[in-house]
Amino acid sequence: MRKTAIERFYENTKMDENSECLIWIKSLDTSGYGMFKLNNKLISSHRFIYFYNYPKIATNFYICHKCDVKRCVNISHLFHATQYDNMQDMIQKHRDYHPSKEQNGNHKLTEKNVEKIRELYKPYDKQFNTYTLAKMFNVHPTIIGDIVNFKIWK
């Protein structure tokens, strides 16, 4: 006999006794959220279980985690929210920090590099244009343009 969607769903979960999170143990998307196959389509596992339990809630809501565990599908840990509510939740939980400039671990340039780029840059100059500076500093020409126009590294 074929299993129902909800039976298949719960086969893919495991209870974390410490946090009381019901953890999704199967496939994840690139952001770390569980993915469940329903009618040959992939759906976020936390969205599936929420709308299964609350079918009258409009599907355009965000489904958020009180516990902040992306793989959690414990219905008591989930709530629906607008995009604004979701952003406010992120801010309250201090998950809105985005390092810039040298605090960002992915940066290639230093403050001194940026100062030098601005000092050397001359539009239409063969030696110090956007492209030559990009090669010198091993970045994309767009980055140089954004630096000299003060769009980044302000």
Tab-separated table of N, CA and C in Angstrom:
chain	number	residue	atom	x	y	z
A	1	MET	N	0.837	-1.191	0.000
A	1	MET	CA	0.000	0.000	0.000
A	1	MET	C	0.884	1.258	0.000
A	2	ARG	N	0.512	2.212	-0.769
A	2	ARG	CA	1.293	3.444	-0.913
A	2	ARG	C	1.129	4.342	0.325
A	3	LYS	N	2.249	4.930	0.753
A	3	LYS	CA	2.234	5.799	1.926
A	3	LYS	C	1.678	7.171	1.578
A	4	THR	N	1.031	7.784	2.550
A	4	THR	CA	0.530	9.144	2.352
A	4	THR	C	1.696	10.121	2.431
A	5	ALA	N	1.458	11.321	1.975
A	5	ALA	CA	2.496	12.355	2.014
A	5	ALA	C	2.943	12.611	3.449
A	6	ILE	N	2.014	12.640	4.382
A	6	ILE	CA	2.378	12.944	5.776
A	6	ILE	C	3.186	11.798	6.391
A	7	GLU	N	2.883	10.563	6.016
A	7	GLU	CA	3.676	9.424	6.490
A	7	GLU	C	5.106	9.510	5.943
A	8	ARG	N	5.217	9.794	4.655
A	8	ARG	CA	6.539	9.946	4.044
A	8	ARG	C	7.302	11.091	4.695
A	9	PHE	N	6.585	12.166	4.991
A	9	PHE	CA	7.201	13.336	5.612
A	9	PHE	C	7.842	12.957	6.942
A	10	TYR	N	7.070	12.345	7.837
A	10	TYR	CA	7.588	12.052	9.178
A	10	TYR	C	8.679	10.984	9.179
A	11	GLU	N	8.748	10.144	8.143
A	11	GLU	CA	9.851	9.185	8.025
A	11	GLU	C	11.195	9.891	7.827
A	12	ASN	N	11.156	11.130	7.404
A	12	ASN	CA	12.359	11.906	7.095
A	12	ASN	C	12.737	12.886	8.207
A	13	THR	N	12.270	12.603	9.416
A	13	THR	CA	12.539	13.504	10.545
A	13	THR	C	13.115	12.732	11.730
A	14	LYS	N	13.763	13.481	12.605
A	14	LYS	CA	14.330	12.893	13.824
A	14	LYS	C	14.239	13.942	14.929
A	15	MET	N	13.763	13.557	16.102
A	15	MET	CA	13.613	14.496	17.217
A	15	MET	C	14.962	14.745	17.888
A	16	ASP	N	15.273	16.025	18.094
A	16	ASP	CA	16.444	16.420	18.873
A	16	ASP	C	15.934	16.647	20.288
A	17	GLU	N	16.290	15.750	21.185
A	17	GLU	CA	15.768	15.788	22.561
A	17	GLU	C	16.177	17.062	23.303
A	18	ASN	N	17.341	17.608	23.017
A	18	ASN	CA	17.816	18.809	23.724
A	18	ASN	C	17.023	20.049	23.353
A	19	SER	N	16.783	20.243	22.072
A	19	SER	CA	16.137	21.472	21.607
A	19	SER	C	14.646	21.303	21.342
A	20	GLU	N	14.190	20.057	21.307
A	20	GLU	CA	12.820	19.715	20.919
A	20	GLU	C	12.524	20.082	19.469
A	21	CYS	N	13.573	20.307	18.703
A	21	CYS	CA	13.401	20.516	17.272
A	21	CYS	C	13.170	19.162	16.617
A	22	LEU	N	12.251	19.124	15.687
A	22	LEU	CA	12.048	17.948	14.861
A	22	LEU	C	12.866	18.213	13.602
A	23	ILE	N	13.977	17.519	13.463
A	23	ILE	CA	14.969	17.820	12.429
A	23	ILE	C	14.685	17.051	11.139
A	24	TRP	N	14.691	17.775	10.041
A	24	TRP	CA	14.567	17.183	8.709
A	24	TRP	C	15.899	16.536	8.371
A	25	ILE	N	15.890	15.232	8.042
A	25	ILE	CA	17.147	14.508	7.827
A	25	ILE	C	17.405	14.150	6.357
A	26	LYS	N	16.547	14.559	5.479
A	26	LYS	CA	16.752	14.258	4.053
A	26	LYS	C	17.348	15.468	3.334
A	27	SER	N	17.025	15.633	2.067
A	27	SER	CA	17.698	16.638	1.236
A	27	SER	C	17.451	18.066	1.709
A	28	LEU	N	18.476	18.902	1.444
A	28	LEU	CA	18.434	20.309	1.823
A	28	LEU	C	18.635	21.164	0.580
A	29	ASP	N	18.105	22.384	0.611
A	29	ASP	CA	18.406	23.312	-0.475
A	29	ASP	C	19.740	23.988	-0.184
A	30	THR	N	20.175	24.864	-1.054
A	30	THR	CA	21.494	25.483	-0.906
A	30	THR	C	21.583	26.415	0.301
A	31	SER	N	20.435	26.818	0.849
A	31	SER	CA	20.423	27.672	2.041
A	31	SER	C	20.341	26.866	3.332
A	32	GLY	N	20.183	25.541	3.226
A	32	GLY	CA	20.148	24.691	4.411
A	32	GLY	C	18.754	24.330	4.891
A	33	TYR	N	17.718	24.697	4.143
A	33	TYR	CA	16.348	24.334	4.499
A	33	TYR	C	16.014	22.965	3.921
A	34	GLY	N	15.222	22.192	4.663
A	34	GLY	CA	14.809	20.876	4.196
A	34	GLY	C	13.921	20.974	2.972
A	35	MET	N	14.023	19.967	2.104
A	35	MET	CA	13.202	19.920	0.890
A	35	MET	C	12.423	18.611	0.851
A	36	PHE	N	11.128	18.708	0.556
A	36	PHE	CA	10.218	17.560	0.527
A	36	PHE	C	9.577	17.488	-0.850
A	37	LYS	N	9.523	16.272	-1.400
A	37	LYS	CA	8.933	16.096	-2.727
A	37	LYS	C	7.443	15.781	-2.582
A	38	LEU	N	6.622	16.625	-3.195
A	38	LEU	CA	5.173	16.466	-3.146
A	38	LEU	C	4.632	16.650	-4.555
A	39	ASN	N	3.950	15.633	-5.059
A	39	ASN	CA	3.405	15.674	-6.424
A	39	ASN	C	4.480	16.024	-7.453
A	40	ASN	N	5.638	15.397	-7.314
A	40	ASN	CA	6.783	15.588	-8.215
A	40	ASN	C	7.346	17.007	-8.214
A	41	LYS	N	7.061	17.770	-7.168
A	41	LYS	CA	7.633	19.109	-7.017
A	41	LYS	C	8.289	19.191	-5.654
A	42	LEU	N	9.409	19.931	-5.590
A	42	LEU	CA	10.083	20.136	-4.312
A	42	LEU	C	9.487	21.340	-3.604
A	43	ILE	N	9.252	21.172	-2.310
A	43	ILE	CA	8.720	22.235	-1.474
A	43	ILE	C	9.543	22.248	-0.192
A	44	SER	N	9.727	23.409	0.401
A	44	SER	CA	10.438	23.486	1.682
A	44	SER	C	9.677	22.650	2.707
A	45	SER	N	10.418	21.821	3.437
A	45	SER	CA	9.762	20.917	4.388
A	45	SER	C	9.012	21.675	5.473
A	46	HIS	N	9.550	22.785	5.947
A	46	HIS	CA	8.853	23.537	6.998
A	46	HIS	C	7.579	24.194	6.454
A	47	ARG	N	7.597	24.592	5.198
A	47	ARG	CA	6.372	25.157	4.590
A	47	ARG	C	5.327	24.072	4.402
A	48	PHE	N	5.760	22.889	3.955
A	48	PHE	CA	4.812	21.790	3.769
A	48	PHE	C	4.072	21.480	5.072
A	49	ILE	N	4.821	21.279	6.161
A	49	ILE	CA	4.182	20.867	7.406
A	49	ILE	C	3.311	21.981	7.984
A	50	TYR	N	3.727	23.217	7.790
A	50	TYR	CA	2.925	24.334	8.308
A	50	TYR	C	1.585	24.401	7.575
A	51	PHE	N	1.620	24.366	6.259
A	51	PHE	CA	0.378	24.466	5.492
A	51	PHE	C	-0.455	23.188	5.577
A	52	TYR	N	0.176	22.074	5.863
A	52	TYR	CA	-0.573	20.840	6.115
A	52	TYR	C	-1.408	21.016	7.387
A	53	ASN	N	-0.813	21.618	8.415
A	53	ASN	CA	-1.506	21.816	9.692
A	53	ASN	C	-2.437	23.025	9.688
A	54	TYR	N	-2.113	24.022	8.884
A	54	TYR	CA	-2.922	25.241	8.814
A	54	TYR	C	-3.282	25.550	7.358
A	55	PRO	N	-4.165	24.744	6.770
A	55	PRO	CA	-4.445	24.900	5.335
A	55	PRO	C	-5.140	26.213	4.965
A	56	LYS	N	-5.726	26.901	5.939
A	56	LYS	CA	-6.452	28.139	5.615
A	56	LYS	C	-5.560	29.375	5.614
A	57	ILE	N	-4.294	29.226	6.012
A	57	ILE	CA	-3.343	30.341	5.985
A	57	ILE	C	-2.923	30.564	4.535
A	58	ALA	N	-2.914	31.808	4.098
A	58	ALA	CA	-2.522	32.129	2.722
A	58	ALA	C	-1.067	31.727	2.484
A	59	THR	N	-0.802	31.146	1.325
A	59	THR	CA	0.537	30.631	1.026
A	59	THR	C	1.555	31.722	0.709
A	60	ASN	N	1.127	32.989	0.633
A	60	ASN	CA	2.103	34.054	0.359
A	60	ASN	C	2.824	34.523	1.621
A	61	PHE	N	2.510	33.948	2.779
A	61	PHE	CA	3.219	34.286	4.008
A	61	PHE	C	4.569	33.587	4.057
A	62	TYR	N	5.499	34.185	4.782
A	62	TYR	CA	6.750	33.525	5.125
A	62	TYR	C	6.445	32.563	6.256
A	63	ILE	N	7.151	31.432	6.298
A	63	ILE	CA	7.057	30.527	7.439
A	63	ILE	C	8.405	30.609	8.137
A	64	CYS	N	8.367	31.101	9.367
A	64	CYS	CA	9.586	31.400	10.113
A	64	CYS	C	9.775	30.422	11.258
A	65	HIS	N	11.002	30.345	11.742
A	65	HIS	CA	11.366	29.453	12.842
A	65	HIS	C	11.585	30.247	14.127
A	66	LYS	N	10.865	29.922	15.180
A	66	LYS	CA	11.127	30.529	16.495
A	66	LYS	C	12.503	30.108	16.988
A	67	CYS	N	12.892	28.885	16.657
A	67	CYS	CA	14.149	28.292	17.131
A	67	CYS	C	15.353	28.670	16.263
A	68	ASP	N	15.119	29.234	15.086
A	68	ASP	CA	16.170	29.598	14.127
A	68	ASP	C	16.981	28.402	13.633
A	69	VAL	N	16.387	27.222	13.635
A	69	VAL	CA	17.030	26.023	13.101
A	69	VAL	C	16.370	25.745	11.745
A	70	LYS	N	17.120	25.970	10.679
A	70	LYS	CA	16.551	25.872	9.334
A	70	LYS	C	15.955	24.508	9.026
A	71	ARG	N	16.517	23.455	9.611
A	71	ARG	CA	16.043	22.092	9.333
A	71	ARG	C	14.899	21.674	10.252
A	72	CYS	N	14.497	22.527	11.186
A	72	CYS	CA	13.435	22.179	12.128
A	72	CYS	C	12.069	22.217	11.439
A	73	VAL	N	11.276	21.165	11.672
A	73	VAL	CA	9.915	21.099	11.140
A	73	VAL	C	8.900	20.860	12.262
A	74	ASN	N	9.294	21.153	13.488
A	74	ASN	CA	8.376	21.042	14.626
A	74	ASN	C	7.353	22.161	14.488
A	75	ILE	N	6.096	21.793	14.323
A	75	ILE	CA	5.047	22.781	14.054
A	75	ILE	C	4.950	23.829	15.159
A	76	SER	N	5.286	23.460	16.391
A	76	SER	CA	5.215	24.440	17.483
A	76	SER	C	6.382	25.431	17.446
A	77	HIS	N	7.369	25.167	16.602
A	77	HIS	CA	8.503	26.078	16.445
A	77	HIS	C	8.333	27.016	15.245
A	78	LEU	N	7.234	26.864	14.510
A	78	LEU	CA	7.024	27.618	13.273
A	78	LEU	C	5.908	28.648	13.429
A	79	PHE	N	6.018	29.746	12.707
A	79	PHE	CA	4.950	30.745	12.678
A	79	PHE	C	4.932	31.419	11.315
A	80	HIS	N	3.764	31.913	10.937
A	80	HIS	CA	3.682	32.617	9.652
A	80	HIS	C	3.845	34.109	9.888
A	81	ALA	N	4.423	34.781	8.885
A	81	ALA	CA	4.734	36.201	9.027
A	81	ALA	C	4.795	36.867	7.665
A	82	THR	N	4.657	38.166	7.688
A	82	THR	CA	4.876	38.951	6.472
A	82	THR	C	6.383	39.127	6.297
A	83	GLN	N	6.791	39.688	5.174
A	83	GLN	CA	8.210	39.931	4.957
A	83	GLN	C	8.728	40.927	5.992
A	84	TYR	N	7.920	41.935	6.313
A	84	TYR	CA	8.311	42.917	7.330
A	84	TYR	C	8.503	42.235	8.683
A	85	ASP	N	7.552	41.375	9.074
A	85	ASP	CA	7.663	40.643	10.342
A	85	ASP	C	8.933	39.800	10.371
A	86	ASN	N	9.226	39.157	9.255
A	86	ASN	CA	10.414	38.313	9.153
A	86	ASN	C	11.686	39.142	9.351
A	87	MET	N	11.735	40.332	8.746
A	87	MET	CA	12.892	41.214	8.901
A	87	MET	C	13.022	41.702	10.350
A	88	GLN	N	11.901	42.023	10.981
A	88	GLN	CA	11.928	42.466	12.380
A	88	GLN	C	12.417	41.347	13.293
A	89	ASP	N	11.987	40.111	13.011
A	89	ASP	CA	12.441	38.942	13.766
A	89	ASP	C	13.953	38.781	13.620
A	90	MET	N	14.461	38.956	12.405
A	90	MET	CA	15.896	38.851	12.138
A	90	MET	C	16.665	39.903	12.944
A	91	ILE	N	16.161	41.127	12.958
A	91	ILE	CA	16.826	42.219	13.681
A	91	ILE	C	16.809	41.963	15.184
A	92	GLN	N	15.659	41.544	15.716
A	92	GLN	CA	15.547	41.254	17.153
A	92	GLN	C	16.504	40.164	17.591
A	93	LYS	N	16.745	39.195	16.707
A	93	LYS	CA	17.611	38.065	17.037
A	93	LYS	C	19.062	38.326	16.635
A	94	HIS	N	19.354	39.547	16.223
A	94	HIS	CA	20.717	39.969	15.854
A	94	HIS	C	21.322	39.104	14.762
A	95	ARG	N	20.514	38.783	13.759
A	95	ARG	CA	21.007	38.030	12.609
A	95	ARG	C	21.170	38.935	11.398
A	96	ASP	N	21.219	40.251	11.613
A	96	ASP	CA	21.266	41.194	10.507
A	96	ASP	C	22.634	41.828	10.311
A	97	TYR	N	23.664	41.256	10.906
A	97	TYR	CA	25.008	41.814	10.780
A	97	TYR	C	25.631	41.391	9.459
A	98	HIS	N	26.017	42.363	8.658
A	98	HIS	CA	26.691	42.108	7.388
A	98	HIS	C	27.964	42.938	7.371
A	99	PRO	N	29.096	42.317	7.650
A	99	PRO	CA	30.342	43.081	7.704
A	99	PRO	C	30.677	43.709	6.359
A	100	SER	N	31.295	44.854	6.415
A	100	SER	CA	31.687	45.530	5.180
A	100	SER	C	33.177	45.853	5.235
A	101	LYS	N	33.664	46.282	4.110
A	101	LYS	CA	35.068	46.651	3.958
A	101	LYS	C	35.984	45.533	4.461
A	102	GLU	N	36.967	45.863	5.279
A	102	GLU	CA	37.957	44.877	5.705
A	102	GLU	C	37.412	43.877	6.726
A	103	GLN	N	36.251	44.169	7.362
A	103	GLN	CA	35.689	43.200	8.306
A	103	GLN	C	35.098	41.991	7.578
A	104	ASN	N	34.803	42.153	6.296
A	104	ASN	CA	34.257	41.070	5.503
A	104	ASN	C	35.401	40.134	5.117
A	105	GLY	N	35.294	38.878	5.496
A	105	GLY	CA	36.346	37.904	5.225
A	105	GLY	C	36.564	37.623	3.752
A	106	ASN	N	35.635	38.041	2.896
A	106	ASN	CA	35.761	37.792	1.460
A	106	ASN	C	36.399	38.950	0.704
A	107	HIS	N	36.763	40.010	1.389
A	107	HIS	CA	37.306	41.177	0.692
A	107	HIS	C	38.688	40.862	0.098
A	108	LYS	N	38.991	41.548	-0.987
A	108	LYS	CA	40.315	41.409	-1.614
A	108	LYS	C	41.145	42.667	-1.401
A	109	LEU	N	40.493	43.771	-1.104
A	109	LEU	CA	41.179	45.054	-1.016
A	109	LEU	C	41.258	45.549	0.417
A	110	THR	N	42.242	46.377	0.670
A	110	THR	CA	42.371	47.040	1.966
A	110	THR	C	42.024	48.511	1.782
A	111	GLU	N	41.903	49.219	2.890
A	111	GLU	CA	41.657	50.669	2.828
A	111	GLU	C	42.765	51.354	2.024
A	112	LYS	N	43.999	50.904	2.233
A	112	LYS	CA	45.142	51.506	1.507
A	112	LYS	C	45.027	51.254	0.002
A	113	ASN	N	44.594	50.037	-0.380
A	113	ASN	CA	44.388	49.738	-1.805
A	113	ASN	C	43.356	50.698	-2.401
A	114	VAL	N	42.275	50.907	-1.680
A	114	VAL	CA	41.190	51.764	-2.167
A	114	VAL	C	41.684	53.207	-2.322
A	115	GLU	N	42.428	53.687	-1.347
A	115	GLU	CA	42.993	55.037	-1.448
A	115	GLU	C	43.888	55.154	-2.680
A	116	LYS	N	44.710	54.139	-2.907
A	116	LYS	CA	45.633	54.136	-4.046
A	116	LYS	C	44.856	54.111	-5.361
A	117	ILE	N	43.811	53.316	-5.430
A	117	ILE	CA	42.985	53.238	-6.641
A	117	ILE	C	42.405	54.612	-6.956
A	118	ARG	N	41.862	55.279	-5.935
A	118	ARG	CA	41.263	56.604	-6.150
A	118	ARG	C	42.319	57.638	-6.549
A	119	GLU	N	43.497	57.484	-6.009
A	119	GLU	CA	44.598	58.403	-6.325
A	119	GLU	C	45.065	58.202	-7.770
A	120	LEU	N	45.198	56.951	-8.202
A	120	LEU	CA	45.743	56.643	-9.528
A	120	LEU	C	44.733	56.791	-10.659
A	121	TYR	N	43.458	56.580	-10.369
A	121	TYR	CA	42.453	56.495	-11.431
A	121	TYR	C	42.358	57.776	-12.256
A	122	LYS	N	42.387	57.568	-13.583
A	122	LYS	CA	42.167	58.656	-14.531
A	122	LYS	C	41.321	58.079	-15.675
A	123	PRO	N	40.107	58.589	-15.826
A	123	PRO	CA	39.276	58.050	-16.904
A	123	PRO	C	39.930	58.277	-18.268
A	124	TYR	N	39.778	57.323	-19.153
A	124	TYR	CA	40.303	57.379	-20.526
A	124	TYR	C	41.832	57.382	-20.602
A	125	ASP	N	42.490	57.160	-19.471
A	125	ASP	CA	43.951	57.086	-19.449
A	125	ASP	C	44.342	55.637	-19.743
A	126	LYS	N	45.320	55.420	-20.619
A	126	LYS	CA	45.707	54.046	-20.963
A	126	LYS	C	46.384	53.329	-19.812
A	127	GLN	N	47.051	54.057	-18.957
A	127	GLN	CA	47.805	53.426	-17.879
A	127	GLN	C	46.964	53.191	-16.622
A	128	PHE	N	46.063	54.109	-16.276
A	128	PHE	CA	45.325	54.015	-15.008
A	128	PHE	C	43.816	54.131	-15.205
A	129	ASN	N	43.272	53.371	-16.125
A	129	ASN	CA	41.822	53.344	-16.297
A	129	ASN	C	41.225	52.188	-15.490
A	130	THR	N	39.943	52.028	-15.578
A	130	THR	CA	39.234	50.995	-14.818
A	130	THR	C	39.812	49.608	-15.060
A	131	TYR	N	40.095	49.284	-16.314
A	131	TYR	CA	40.559	47.945	-16.664
A	131	TYR	C	41.986	47.670	-16.195
A	132	THR	N	42.855	48.634	-16.363
A	132	THR	CA	44.244	48.411	-15.937
A	132	THR	C	44.341	48.325	-14.416
A	133	LEU	N	43.580	49.161	-13.722
A	133	LEU	CA	43.582	49.092	-12.257
A	133	LEU	C	42.976	47.769	-11.771
A	134	ALA	N	41.961	47.295	-12.461
A	134	ALA	CA	41.350	46.011	-12.100
A	134	ALA	C	42.373	44.883	-12.204
A	135	LYS	N	43.176	44.913	-13.269
A	135	LYS	CA	44.231	43.902	-13.426
A	135	LYS	C	45.287	44.035	-12.333
A	136	MET	N	45.657	45.269	-12.029
A	136	MET	CA	46.676	45.530	-10.999
A	136	MET	C	46.258	44.994	-9.629
A	137	PHE	N	44.982	45.185	-9.313
A	137	PHE	CA	44.498	44.828	-7.971
A	137	PHE	C	43.720	43.509	-7.953
A	138	ASN	N	43.700	42.811	-9.092
A	138	ASN	CA	43.078	41.493	-9.193
A	138	ASN	C	41.600	41.499	-8.779
A	139	VAL	N	40.855	42.468	-9.314
A	139	VAL	CA	39.404	42.550	-9.089
A	139	VAL	C	38.725	42.829	-10.419
A	140	HIS	N	37.426	42.756	-10.437
A	140	HIS	CA	36.657	43.026	-11.649
A	140	HIS	C	36.619	44.542	-11.897
A	141	PRO	N	36.626	44.968	-13.162
A	141	PRO	CA	36.570	46.402	-13.464
A	141	PRO	C	35.370	47.121	-12.828
A	142	THR	N	34.269	46.420	-12.664
A	142	THR	CA	33.092	47.025	-12.026
A	142	THR	C	33.408	47.470	-10.608
A	143	ILE	N	34.221	46.686	-9.906
A	143	ILE	CA	34.617	47.041	-8.539
A	143	ILE	C	35.396	48.356	-8.549
A	144	ILE	N	36.302	48.491	-9.494
A	144	ILE	CA	37.079	49.739	-9.600
A	144	ILE	C	36.133	50.911	-9.859
A	145	GLY	N	35.223	50.738	-10.797
A	145	GLY	CA	34.252	51.797	-11.093
A	145	GLY	C	33.430	52.178	-9.875
A	146	ASP	N	32.994	51.181	-9.121
A	146	ASP	CA	32.205	51.455	-7.911
A	146	ASP	C	33.035	52.158	-6.841
A	147	ILE	N	34.312	51.833	-6.760
A	147	ILE	CA	35.201	52.487	-5.783
A	147	ILE	C	35.412	53.952	-6.155
A	148	VAL	N	35.771	54.217	-7.403
A	148	VAL	CA	36.074	55.600	-7.790
A	148	VAL	C	34.825	56.473	-7.815
A	149	ASN	N	33.654	55.865	-7.927
A	149	ASN	CA	32.395	56.613	-7.890
A	149	ASN	C	31.757	56.608	-6.493
A	150	PHE	N	32.513	56.102	-5.518
A	150	PHE	CA	32.097	56.076	-4.113
A	150	PHE	C	30.772	55.327	-3.885
A	151	LYS	N	30.536	54.301	-4.693
A	151	LYS	CA	29.368	53.453	-4.464
A	151	LYS	C	29.682	52.420	-3.382
A	152	ILE	N	30.942	52.040	-3.292
A	152	ILE	CA	31.403	51.133	-2.242
A	152	ILE	C	32.650	51.728	-1.594
A	153	TRP	N	33.019	51.227	-0.464
A	153	TRP	CA	34.182	51.717	0.283
A	153	TRP	C	34.060	53.240	0.471
A	154	LYS	N	32.916	53.672	0.973
A	154	LYS	CA	32.631	55.107	1.137
A	154	LYS	C	33.413	55.718	2.257
